[in-house]
Short mmCIF file of C-alpha atoms in Angstrom, two decimals:
data_model
loop_
_atom_site.label_atom_id
_atom_site.label_comp_id
_atom_site.label_asym_id
_atom_site.label_seq_id
_atom_site.Cartn_x
_atom_site.Cartn_y
_atom_site.Cartn_z
CA UNK A 274 -28.16 -39.79 -5.80
CA UNK A 275 -25.58 -41.47 -7.94
CA UNK A 276 -25.37 -42.18 -11.63
CA UNK A 277 -23.73 -45.51 -11.00
CA UNK A 278 -20.44 -44.49 -12.55
CA UNK A 279 -19.47 -42.48 -9.50
CA UNK A 280 -20.47 -44.28 -6.29
CA UNK A 281 -19.73 -41.17 -4.23
CA UNK A 282 -21.98 -39.08 -6.47
CA UNK A 283 -21.12 -36.26 -8.81
CA UNK A 284 -20.33 -32.64 -7.95
CA UNK A 285 -23.66 -31.62 -9.52
CA UNK A 286 -25.54 -34.04 -7.27
CA UNK A 287 -23.66 -32.87 -4.19
CA UNK A 288 -24.44 -29.22 -4.96
CA UNK A 289 -28.08 -30.00 -5.62
CA UNK A 290 -28.34 -31.83 -2.30
CA UNK A 291 -27.05 -28.70 -0.56
CA UNK A 292 -29.50 -26.48 -2.41
CA UNK A 293 -26.78 -24.80 -4.46
CA UNK A 294 -28.00 -23.98 -7.95
CA UNK A 295 -26.20 -24.47 -11.22
CA UNK A 296 -26.11 -20.70 -11.40
CA UNK A 297 -23.50 -20.75 -8.60
CA UNK A 298 -21.46 -23.33 -10.47
CA UNK A 299 -21.63 -21.27 -13.65
CA UNK A 300 -20.46 -18.23 -11.72
CA UNK A 301 -17.59 -20.22 -10.29
CA UNK A 302 -16.49 -21.51 -13.68
CA UNK A 303 -16.67 -17.95 -15.01
CA UNK A 304 -14.31 -16.96 -12.21
CA UNK A 305 -12.08 -19.98 -12.93
CA UNK A 306 -11.96 -19.23 -16.64
CA UNK A 307 -10.81 -15.72 -15.81
CA UNK A 308 -8.01 -16.70 -13.40
CA UNK A 309 -6.91 -19.55 -15.70
CA UNK A 310 -6.84 -17.19 -18.71
CA UNK A 311 -9.31 -19.40 -20.60
CA UNK A 312 -11.83 -17.98 -23.07
CA UNK A 313 -14.86 -16.71 -21.12
CA UNK A 314 -17.18 -18.69 -23.40
CA UNK A 315 -15.62 -21.87 -21.93
CA UNK A 316 -17.37 -21.36 -18.60
CA UNK A 317 -20.64 -23.06 -19.67
CA UNK A 318 -18.83 -26.18 -20.91
CA UNK A 319 -16.70 -26.17 -17.74
CA UNK A 320 -19.80 -26.00 -15.55
CA UNK A 321 -21.41 -28.92 -17.42
CA UNK A 322 -18.19 -30.98 -17.15
CA UNK A 323 -17.80 -30.25 -13.43
CA UNK A 324 -21.42 -31.13 -12.69
CA UNK A 325 -20.89 -34.61 -14.14
CA UNK A 326 -17.49 -35.18 -12.50
CA UNK A 327 -16.99 -36.93 -9.17
CA UNK A 328 -15.54 -34.90 -6.30
CA UNK A 329 -11.78 -35.21 -6.51
CA UNK A 330 -10.22 -37.07 -3.62
CA UNK A 331 -7.30 -35.06 -2.21
CA UNK A 332 -4.80 -36.34 0.34
CA UNK A 333 -2.66 -33.54 1.78
CA UNK A 334 0.69 -34.32 3.41
CA UNK A 335 2.72 -31.77 5.36
CA UNK A 336 6.46 -32.29 5.68
CA UNK A 337 9.25 -29.77 6.47
CA UNK A 338 7.08 -26.67 6.34
CA UNK A 339 5.64 -23.79 8.36
CA UNK A 340 1.91 -24.32 7.54
CA UNK A 341 1.88 -21.03 5.66
CA UNK A 342 0.69 -22.82 2.52
CA UNK A 343 -2.37 -24.19 4.31
CA UNK A 344 -2.99 -20.77 5.84
CA UNK A 345 -2.86 -19.27 2.37
CA UNK A 346 -5.52 -21.62 1.01
CA UNK A 347 -7.88 -21.56 3.97
CA UNK A 348 -7.57 -18.05 5.40
CA UNK A 349 -8.10 -16.29 2.13
CA UNK A 350 -11.49 -17.83 1.45
CA UNK A 351 -14.71 -16.27 2.55
CA UNK A 352 -17.85 -18.40 2.40
CA UNK A 353 -18.68 -17.08 -1.04
CA UNK A 354 -17.72 -17.71 -4.62
CA UNK A 355 -14.07 -18.65 -4.09
CA UNK A 356 -15.08 -21.10 -1.35
CA UNK A 357 -16.57 -23.41 -3.95
CA UNK A 358 -13.25 -25.19 -4.46
CA UNK A 359 -14.17 -27.14 -1.33
CA UNK A 360 -17.34 -28.34 -3.09
CA UNK A 361 -15.22 -29.77 -5.90
CA UNK A 362 -12.79 -31.74 -3.77
CA UNK A 363 -13.05 -34.27 -1.02
CA UNK A 364 -10.21 -33.33 1.32
CA UNK A 365 -9.80 -36.82 2.74
CA UNK A 366 -6.68 -36.24 4.82
CA UNK A 367 -5.08 -33.06 6.12
CA UNK A 368 -3.37 -33.21 9.50
CA UNK A 369 -3.94 -29.53 10.34
CA UNK A 370 -7.56 -29.34 9.30
CA UNK A 371 -9.01 -32.73 10.16
CA UNK A 372 -10.78 -33.29 13.46
CA UNK A 373 -9.37 -36.71 14.27
CA UNK A 374 -5.78 -37.41 15.23
CA UNK A 375 -3.44 -40.29 15.98
CA UNK A 376 -4.27 -43.80 14.78
CA UNK A 377 -7.76 -42.74 13.64
CA UNK A 378 -6.23 -40.15 11.31
CA UNK A 379 -3.83 -42.68 9.82
CA UNK A 380 -6.74 -45.07 9.29
CA UNK A 381 -8.65 -42.30 7.50
CA UNK A 382 -5.72 -41.77 5.16
CA UNK A 383 -5.43 -45.46 4.34
CA UNK A 384 -9.21 -45.73 3.84
CA UNK A 385 -9.16 -42.79 1.41
CA UNK A 386 -6.21 -44.30 -0.38
CA UNK A 387 -7.91 -47.69 -0.78
CA UNK A 388 -11.18 -46.12 -1.97
CA UNK A 389 -9.44 -43.91 -4.54
CA UNK A 390 -6.45 -46.00 -5.56
CA UNK A 391 -4.78 -44.54 -8.62
CA UNK A 392 -7.23 -41.63 -8.68
CA UNK A 393 -6.42 -39.33 -5.79
CA UNK A 394 -4.37 -36.17 -6.02
CA UNK A 395 -1.56 -36.07 -3.49
CA UNK A 396 -0.83 -32.54 -2.29
CA UNK A 397 2.45 -32.03 -0.48
CA UNK A 398 3.62 -28.93 1.30
CA UNK A 399 7.10 -28.90 2.75
CA UNK A 400 10.40 -30.29 1.56
CA UNK A 401 11.54 -33.87 2.11
CA UNK A 402 14.40 -34.61 4.48
CA UNK A 403 16.79 -37.24 3.09
CA UNK A 404 19.85 -36.98 5.36
CA UNK A 405 20.37 -40.02 7.61
CA UNK A 406 17.50 -41.76 5.84
CA UNK A 407 15.13 -38.86 6.42
CA UNK A 408 15.05 -39.06 10.23
CA UNK A 409 14.97 -35.28 10.65
CA UNK A 410 11.27 -35.14 9.83
CA UNK A 411 8.94 -37.94 10.85
CA UNK A 412 5.27 -38.44 11.50
CA UNK A 413 3.39 -41.39 13.00
CA UNK A 414 6.69 -43.24 13.35
CA UNK A 415 7.53 -42.96 9.65
CA UNK A 416 9.91 -40.65 7.89
CA UNK A 417 8.39 -38.15 5.46
CA UNK A 418 10.57 -39.74 2.82
CA UNK A 419 8.97 -43.17 3.33
CA UNK A 420 5.45 -41.71 3.56
CA UNK A 421 5.89 -39.79 0.31
CA UNK A 422 7.17 -42.80 -1.62
CA UNK A 423 4.36 -44.93 -0.23
CA UNK A 424 1.47 -42.50 -0.84
CA UNK A 425 2.71 -41.30 -4.23
CA UNK A 426 2.70 -44.86 -5.55
CA UNK A 427 -1.11 -44.94 -5.67
CA UNK A 428 -1.70 -41.28 -6.62
CA UNK A 429 -2.84 -40.01 -10.02
CA UNK A 430 -0.68 -36.90 -9.71
CA UNK A 431 1.27 -34.97 -7.09
CA UNK A 432 0.91 -31.25 -6.42
CA UNK A 433 3.94 -29.73 -4.75
CA UNK A 434 2.41 -26.73 -3.01
CA UNK A 435 4.78 -24.00 -1.86
CA UNK A 436 8.43 -23.38 -2.62
CA UNK A 437 9.63 -25.94 -0.03
CA UNK A 438 7.82 -28.81 -1.76
CA UNK A 439 8.50 -27.46 -5.25
CA UNK A 440 12.17 -26.53 -4.94
CA UNK A 441 13.30 -27.37 -1.39
CA UNK A 442 12.65 -23.84 -0.12
CA UNK A 443 14.11 -22.58 3.13
CA UNK A 444 14.95 -26.06 4.55
CA UNK A 445 17.03 -26.55 1.38
CA UNK A 446 18.94 -23.27 1.96
CA UNK A 447 22.65 -23.59 2.68
CA UNK A 448 23.94 -25.48 4.56
CA UNK A 449 20.82 -27.67 4.32
CA UNK A 450 21.46 -29.76 7.44
CA UNK A 451 18.50 -32.09 6.90
CA UNK A 452 19.33 -32.93 3.31
CA UNK A 453 16.06 -31.30 2.20
CA UNK A 454 15.01 -31.94 -1.41
CA UNK A 455 11.94 -31.08 -3.46
CA UNK A 456 9.20 -33.65 -4.00
CA UNK A 457 10.16 -34.01 -7.67
CA UNK A 458 13.52 -35.51 -6.70
CA UNK A 459 11.75 -38.35 -4.88
CA UNK A 460 8.69 -38.89 -7.07
CA UNK A 461 9.95 -39.52 -10.58
CA UNK A 462 7.32 -41.89 -11.98
CA UNK A 463 4.21 -39.72 -11.50
CA UNK A 464 3.23 -36.31 -12.84
CA UNK A 465 4.43 -33.66 -10.38
CA UNK A 466 3.06 -30.11 -10.66
CA UNK A 467 4.87 -27.34 -8.82
CA UNK A 468 2.87 -24.44 -7.36
CA UNK A 469 5.66 -22.50 -5.67
CA UNK A 470 5.47 -19.37 -3.59
CA UNK A 471 6.17 -18.60 0.03
CA UNK A 472 3.28 -19.02 0.41
CA UNK A 473 1.70 -19.77 -2.98
CA UNK A 474 -1.19 -17.66 -4.21
CA UNK A 475 -4.41 -19.42 -3.11
CA UNK A 476 -6.04 -18.94 -6.52
CA UNK A 477 -3.10 -20.79 -8.08
CA UNK A 478 -3.66 -23.79 -5.79
CA UNK A 479 -7.44 -23.83 -6.20
CA UNK A 480 -7.34 -23.03 -9.92
CA UNK A 481 -4.91 -25.85 -10.67
CA UNK A 482 -6.98 -28.41 -8.76
CA UNK A 483 -10.16 -27.17 -10.45
CA UNK A 484 -8.51 -27.42 -13.86
CA UNK A 485 -7.55 -31.05 -13.26
CA UNK A 486 -11.09 -31.95 -12.19
CA UNK A 487 -12.73 -30.06 -15.06
CA UNK A 488 -10.52 -31.22 -17.91
CA UNK A 489 -9.21 -34.52 -16.53
CA UNK A 490 -5.65 -33.57 -17.40
CA UNK A 491 -2.86 -31.39 -16.11
CA UNK A 492 -2.65 -27.75 -17.18
CA UNK A 493 0.13 -26.50 -19.46
CA UNK A 494 3.36 -26.38 -17.46
CA UNK A 495 6.57 -24.41 -17.83
CA UNK A 496 10.06 -25.93 -17.67
CA UNK A 497 9.91 -25.90 -13.86
CA UNK A 498 6.57 -27.80 -13.99
CA UNK A 499 4.60 -24.72 -12.92
CA UNK A 500 1.14 -24.02 -14.44
CA UNK A 501 1.71 -21.42 -17.13
CA UNK A 502 -1.65 -19.80 -16.40
CA UNK A 503 -0.19 -18.51 -13.13
CA UNK A 504 3.55 -18.58 -13.77
CA UNK A 505 3.71 -17.61 -17.45
CA UNK A 506 4.57 -13.95 -16.89
CA UNK A 507 7.20 -12.35 -14.71
CA UNK A 508 6.19 -10.04 -11.88
CA UNK A 509 8.08 -7.32 -13.75
CA UNK A 510 6.06 -7.83 -16.96
CA UNK A 511 2.78 -7.24 -15.14
CA UNK A 512 4.00 -4.71 -12.56
CA UNK A 513 2.18 -1.39 -12.45
CA UNK A 514 5.58 0.24 -11.69
CA UNK A 515 6.98 -1.06 -14.98
CA UNK A 516 6.53 2.31 -16.80
CA UNK A 517 8.98 3.86 -14.29
CA UNK A 518 11.55 1.17 -15.07
CA UNK A 519 11.13 1.91 -18.78
CA UNK A 520 11.70 5.61 -18.09
CA UNK A 521 14.75 4.92 -15.88
CA UNK A 522 13.07 6.24 -12.73
CA UNK A 523 14.22 4.23 -9.71
CA UNK A 524 13.95 4.47 -5.93
CA UNK A 525 17.49 4.47 -4.52
CA UNK A 526 16.41 3.84 -0.95
CA UNK A 527 13.15 3.14 0.86
CA UNK A 528 12.70 6.71 2.06
CA UNK A 529 13.83 8.85 -0.86
CA UNK A 530 11.79 10.88 -3.33
CA UNK A 531 11.65 7.97 -5.79
CA UNK A 532 10.19 5.65 -3.15
CA UNK A 533 7.62 8.27 -2.19
CA UNK A 534 6.70 8.74 -5.86
CA UNK A 535 6.20 5.00 -6.36
CA UNK A 536 9.10 4.54 -8.78
CA UNK A 537 10.60 1.18 -9.73
CA UNK A 538 12.24 -0.79 -6.88
CA UNK A 539 14.84 -2.54 -9.07
CA UNK A 540 17.79 -0.76 -7.47
CA UNK A 541 16.70 -1.62 -3.93
CA UNK A 542 16.74 -5.31 -4.78
CA UNK A 543 13.41 -6.13 -6.44
CA UNK A 544 13.60 -9.61 -8.03
CA UNK A 545 10.48 -9.05 -10.14
CA UNK A 546 12.31 -9.30 -13.49
CA UNK A 547 13.38 -12.92 -12.84
CA UNK A 548 10.38 -14.07 -10.83
CA UNK A 549 7.45 -15.79 -12.47
CA UNK A 550 4.21 -15.57 -10.52
CA UNK A 551 0.80 -13.90 -10.61
CA UNK A 552 1.20 -11.57 -7.59
CA UNK A 553 0.98 -8.45 -9.75
CA UNK A 554 -2.36 -9.48 -11.24
CA UNK A 555 -4.15 -11.65 -8.66
CA UNK A 556 -2.52 -9.88 -5.70
CA UNK A 557 -2.98 -10.86 -2.04
CA UNK A 558 -5.49 -10.56 0.79
CA UNK A 559 -8.49 -10.56 -1.48
CA UNK A 560 -6.82 -8.54 -4.18
CA UNK A 561 -5.86 -5.69 -1.85
CA UNK A 562 -2.16 -5.41 -2.61
CA UNK A 563 1.11 -7.24 -3.24
CA UNK A 564 4.62 -6.59 -1.90
CA UNK A 565 5.69 -4.10 -4.59
CA UNK A 566 2.44 -2.16 -4.22
CA UNK A 567 3.17 -2.03 -0.49
CA UNK A 568 6.59 -0.50 -1.16
CA UNK A 569 8.90 -3.52 -0.92
CA UNK A 570 10.71 -5.28 -3.73
CA UNK A 571 9.79 -8.81 -4.78
CA UNK A 572 11.91 -11.44 -2.96
CA UNK A 573 11.55 -13.94 -5.80
CA UNK A 574 9.98 -16.54 -3.52
CA UNK A 575 8.50 -18.66 -6.33
CA UNK A 576 11.92 -19.36 -7.86
CA UNK A 577 14.38 -22.12 -6.93
CA UNK A 578 16.95 -21.26 -4.23
CA UNK A 579 15.54 -17.76 -3.71
CA UNK A 580 17.03 -17.76 -0.21
CA UNK A 581 20.59 -18.26 -1.48
CA UNK A 582 20.60 -15.81 -4.40
CA UNK A 583 22.45 -13.02 -2.64
CA UNK A 584 20.93 -10.23 -0.57
CA UNK A 585 17.26 -9.33 -0.86
CA UNK A 586 18.24 -5.65 -1.00
CA UNK A 587 20.97 -5.95 -3.62
CA UNK A 588 20.10 -5.24 -7.25
CA UNK A 589 19.90 -8.29 -9.47
CA UNK A 590 23.29 -9.54 -10.54
CA UNK A 591 24.08 -10.46 -14.14
CA UNK A 592 24.49 -14.09 -13.10
CA UNK A 593 20.93 -14.29 -11.83
CA UNK A 594 19.54 -12.34 -14.79
CA UNK A 595 21.13 -14.75 -17.21
CA UNK A 596 19.93 -17.94 -15.54
CA UNK A 597 18.27 -20.00 -18.27
CA UNK A 598 16.66 -22.20 -15.62
CA UNK A 599 14.52 -19.16 -14.82
CA UNK A 600 13.92 -17.90 -18.34
CA UNK A 601 13.55 -21.24 -20.15
CA UNK A 602 10.93 -23.13 -22.14
CA UNK A 603 7.70 -24.95 -21.45
CA UNK A 604 6.06 -28.34 -21.39
CA UNK A 605 2.59 -29.77 -21.53
CA UNK A 606 1.43 -32.63 -19.36
CA UNK A 607 -1.69 -34.77 -19.10
CA UNK A 608 -2.87 -36.54 -15.99
CA UNK A 609 -3.15 -39.86 -17.82
CA UNK A 610 -0.14 -39.62 -20.07
CA UNK A 611 1.38 -37.35 -17.48
CA UNK A 612 4.53 -39.31 -16.78
CA UNK A 613 5.77 -38.90 -20.35
CA UNK A 614 4.84 -35.24 -20.53
CA UNK A 615 6.35 -34.37 -17.19
CA UNK A 616 9.43 -36.26 -18.29
CA UNK A 617 9.56 -33.75 -21.14
CA UNK A 618 9.45 -30.90 -18.61
CA UNK A 619 12.21 -32.60 -16.65
CA UNK A 620 14.25 -33.05 -19.85
CA UNK A 621 13.83 -29.38 -20.73
CA UNK A 622 14.84 -28.38 -17.24
CA UNK A 623 17.94 -30.54 -17.55
CA UNK A 624 18.69 -28.92 -20.91
CA UNK A 625 18.21 -25.48 -19.40
CA UNK A 626 20.56 -26.33 -16.53
CA UNK A 627 23.12 -27.75 -18.99
CA UNK A 628 22.91 -24.54 -21.03
CA UNK A 629 23.41 -22.58 -17.83
CA UNK A 630 26.55 -24.61 -16.96
CA UNK A 631 27.86 -24.13 -20.49
CA UNK A 632 27.24 -20.38 -20.32
CA UNK A 633 28.97 -20.21 -16.92
CA UNK A 634 31.96 -22.17 -18.26
CA UNK A 635 32.19 -19.83 -21.25
CA UNK A 636 32.03 -16.82 -18.95
CA UNK A 637 34.79 -18.32 -16.79
CA UNK A 638 36.99 -18.78 -19.88
CA UNK A 639 36.50 -15.15 -20.82
CA UNK A 640 37.54 -13.96 -17.40
CA UNK A 641 41.12 -12.63 -17.17
CA UNK B 904 -13.80 5.54 -10.84
CA UNK B 905 -11.60 8.58 -10.59
CA UNK B 906 -11.76 11.08 -13.42
CA UNK B 907 -8.04 11.63 -12.86
CA UNK B 908 -7.29 7.97 -13.62
CA UNK B 909 -5.27 7.77 -16.86
CA UNK B 910 -6.77 6.61 -20.16
CA UNK B 911 -4.93 4.11 -22.34
CA UNK B 912 -7.36 3.98 -25.26
CA UNK B 913 -8.41 0.49 -24.26
CA UNK B 914 -12.08 1.48 -24.00
CA UNK B 915 -12.17 2.50 -27.68
CA UNK B 916 -10.51 -0.76 -28.70
CA UNK B 917 -13.02 -2.74 -26.69
CA UNK B 918 -15.95 -0.87 -28.19
CA UNK B 919 -14.77 -1.83 -31.67
CA UNK B 920 -14.38 -5.46 -30.59
CA UNK B 921 -17.87 -5.39 -29.10
CA UNK B 922 -19.26 -3.84 -32.30
CA UNK B 923 -17.73 -6.65 -34.40
CA UNK B 924 -19.10 -9.32 -32.04
CA UNK B 925 -22.55 -7.72 -32.05
CA UNK B 926 -22.58 -7.65 -35.85
CA UNK B 927 -21.70 -11.36 -35.84
CA UNK B 928 -24.51 -12.06 -33.37
CA UNK B 929 -26.96 -10.21 -35.60
CA UNK B 930 -25.84 -12.05 -38.73
CA UNK B 931 -25.11 -15.57 -37.53
CA UNK B 932 -26.38 -15.81 -33.95
CA UNK B 933 -22.85 -16.48 -32.68
CA UNK B 934 -22.42 -15.47 -29.04
CA UNK B 935 -19.21 -14.04 -27.65
CA UNK B 936 -17.77 -12.72 -24.39
CA UNK B 937 -14.89 -10.51 -23.28
CA UNK B 938 -13.18 -11.05 -19.93
CA UNK B 939 -12.58 -7.58 -18.51
CA UNK B 940 -10.60 -8.85 -15.52
CA UNK B 941 -7.84 -10.17 -17.77
CA UNK B 942 -7.31 -6.79 -19.44
CA UNK B 943 -5.03 -4.06 -18.06
CA UNK B 944 -7.86 -1.52 -17.79
CA UNK B 945 -7.30 1.58 -15.71
CA UNK B 946 -10.13 3.04 -13.67
CA UNK B 947 -10.51 5.70 -16.33
CA UNK B 948 -10.75 3.10 -19.13
CA UNK B 949 -13.43 1.22 -17.22
CA UNK B 950 -15.41 4.40 -16.56
CA UNK B 951 -15.20 5.35 -20.24
CA UNK B 952 -16.41 1.91 -21.30
CA UNK B 953 -19.31 1.94 -18.86
CA UNK B 954 -20.32 5.43 -19.98
CA UNK B 955 -20.09 4.55 -23.66
CA UNK B 956 -22.14 1.39 -23.30
CA UNK B 957 -24.70 2.97 -20.99
CA UNK B 958 -27.65 1.19 -19.46
CA UNK B 959 -30.60 -0.38 -21.24
CA UNK B 960 -33.99 -1.70 -20.16
CA UNK B 961 -33.02 -4.79 -18.19
CA UNK B 962 -31.06 -5.09 -14.96
CA UNK B 963 -30.89 -7.96 -12.48
CA UNK B 964 -29.18 -8.61 -9.19
CA UNK B 965 -29.04 -11.99 -7.53
CA UNK B 966 -27.27 -13.80 -4.73
CA UNK B 967 -25.80 -17.16 -5.72
CA UNK B 968 -22.61 -17.79 -3.74
CA UNK B 969 -22.13 -14.03 -3.58
CA UNK B 970 -23.78 -11.01 -5.14
CA UNK B 971 -24.00 -10.54 -8.90
CA UNK B 972 -25.17 -7.72 -11.11
CA UNK B 973 -26.21 -8.12 -14.72
CA UNK B 974 -27.50 -5.36 -16.94
CA UNK B 975 -28.20 -4.93 -20.60
CA UNK B 976 -26.37 -1.96 -22.03
CA UNK B 977 -28.11 0.53 -24.30
CA UNK B 978 -27.11 -1.78 -27.14
CA UNK B 979 -29.54 -4.71 -27.34
CA UNK B 980 -27.61 -7.96 -27.01
CA UNK B 981 -24.65 -6.45 -25.15
CA UNK B 982 -24.69 -7.33 -21.45
CA UNK B 983 -22.43 -6.35 -18.58
CA UNK B 984 -22.03 -9.23 -16.11
CA UNK B 985 -20.31 -8.62 -12.78
CA UNK B 986 -19.81 -11.24 -10.05
CA UNK B 987 -18.60 -10.21 -6.63
CA UNK B 988 -16.48 -12.44 -4.42
CA UNK B 989 -15.60 -12.15 -0.76
CA UNK B 990 -15.48 -8.64 0.73
CA UNK B 991 -17.53 -7.32 -2.18
CA UNK B 992 -14.61 -7.19 -4.57
CA UNK B 993 -15.07 -8.05 -8.25
CA UNK B 994 -14.25 -11.74 -8.78
CA UNK B 995 -15.27 -11.98 -12.43
CA UNK B 996 -16.49 -9.39 -14.93
CA UNK B 997 -17.43 -9.95 -18.54
CA UNK B 998 -19.11 -8.20 -21.42
CA UNK B 999 -21.37 -10.81 -23.02
CA UNK B 1000 -22.73 -10.47 -26.52
CA UNK B 1001 -25.75 -12.73 -26.49
CA UNK B 1002 -29.56 -12.56 -26.53
CA UNK B 1003 -29.51 -13.45 -22.82
CA UNK B 1004 -26.58 -14.36 -20.55
CA UNK B 1005 -26.44 -18.03 -19.52
CA UNK B 1006 -26.26 -17.02 -15.88
CA UNK B 1007 -29.82 -15.63 -15.94
CA UNK B 1008 -31.46 -18.71 -17.41
CA UNK B 1009 -32.53 -21.58 -15.16
CA UNK B 1010 -30.49 -24.71 -15.88
CA UNK B 1011 -32.43 -27.83 -17.01
CA UNK B 1012 -31.07 -29.81 -14.03
CA UNK B 1013 -32.33 -27.15 -11.61
CA UNK B 1014 -35.69 -27.11 -13.39
CA UNK B 1015 -35.98 -30.90 -13.08
CA UNK B 1016 -35.05 -30.76 -9.39
CA UNK B 1017 -37.56 -27.96 -8.76
CA UNK B 1018 -40.32 -29.83 -10.57
CA UNK B 1019 -39.71 -32.92 -8.42
CA UNK B 1020 -39.55 -30.83 -5.23
CA UNK B 1021 -42.79 -28.99 -6.02
CA UNK B 1022 -44.57 -32.24 -6.81
CA UNK B 1023 -43.34 -33.69 -3.50
CA UNK B 1024 -44.51 -30.62 -1.59
CA UNK B 1025 -47.94 -30.81 -3.16
CA UNK B 1026 -48.19 -34.54 -2.45
CA UNK B 1027 -47.36 -33.86 1.20
CA UNK B 1028 -49.93 -31.08 1.40
CA UNK B 1029 -52.58 -33.32 -0.15
CA UNK B 1030 -51.77 -36.05 2.35
CA UNK B 1031 -52.00 -33.61 5.29
CA UNK B 1032 -55.34 -32.28 4.01
CA UNK B 1033 -56.66 -35.82 3.73
CA UNK B 1034 -55.94 -36.39 7.42
CA UNK B 1035 -57.90 -33.29 8.56
#
């Protein structure tokens, strides 16, 4: 069942072989269009494009991480509509999920790499240790640093899943004994998409992969190389408690009248105003709730260095509020011409950081 | 849908948008759709919209990777399409302005596959009968 162009067969052929109708695919693309903020009329064209596309080879590497990102993707899915992401991809290597281990697993990775050279998507969760040549985190006798450089060289694009891979995360927190860095500091010649979060929202992972397969290019990215469909709005902008902020009604502690009335959690340390993510709209655990709805402020886990930004229970400081690296611009990237476009995102990030330094210097000068 | 849920006026805005899209469908045949999940609708807004649109002659439920409900509203050409995900929660919900939603029609690829499968079944049956 192959059209000749795709030796492994297309997604449409694979679904047909499993007795899954196009109706299911159309439902799934309707769901995708909604979470990706695409026009609903696009779902038919997306379904037709997906049916003709080959299953996307995905190689998943885990470095300095806690496996929470994998838990997020796999535990959230019931064998229903959302599960269809696993019909679109061929997860060719994932140490936690695959049955084989040891030398056989490494052979599987190399076989997948050879069969999909230049075409596979490399997913990385976890930061990369660089201190002492990266010896603090190794696997199969190789440092994560060496494995990343090696496997990224033949990838079409790299997805940094979770805040550790995207920004260094908790391993990168001071004093950072392992010299942890984000993937984007190591891979500079391939498109790198960041899907941060601790853990990231599963729909953001699945939706980004599905977008790449459907459209054959990367989604629109912000200045931190995050898909704008999921990271375009702040938690604060979409928070159902926002009207209380606008009215100046704040909880002062977690057991006062304001807390009981569901008022804004800004004064007990909520980082929602400077955190860009889709928690307030997509929510967690099948759409049940998200931290603010459960009575706790946002920790800001999808932003760089969230662990070192002062106390979680202290109100936002002016220095954090004014960080242009958080509030900056945007970039667009394509999977083919991705290197140039992602370079634009990197350039904008550098400009944002330079502006931040300039602003800090100016503030210092003004200080008595 | 709680009656105490606040109203934002969104239902009235949506009804006007639907009316414009329906007029375009009548005049030019152009189909349209509105993604309800992307809108900040309160429970009250949603209840108002559902009441205003009402129910028409056609309703369908089907199970394709999860349950779905589709019904024509009391306005011909305006359909409410609701897909449920895991745990029965709403995964996607649209108002479609079209003669018939795409999701209800059989896809040509499925029709071709079914035709081939039915032919194969009949050929097998004929062969079995010949051996009796």
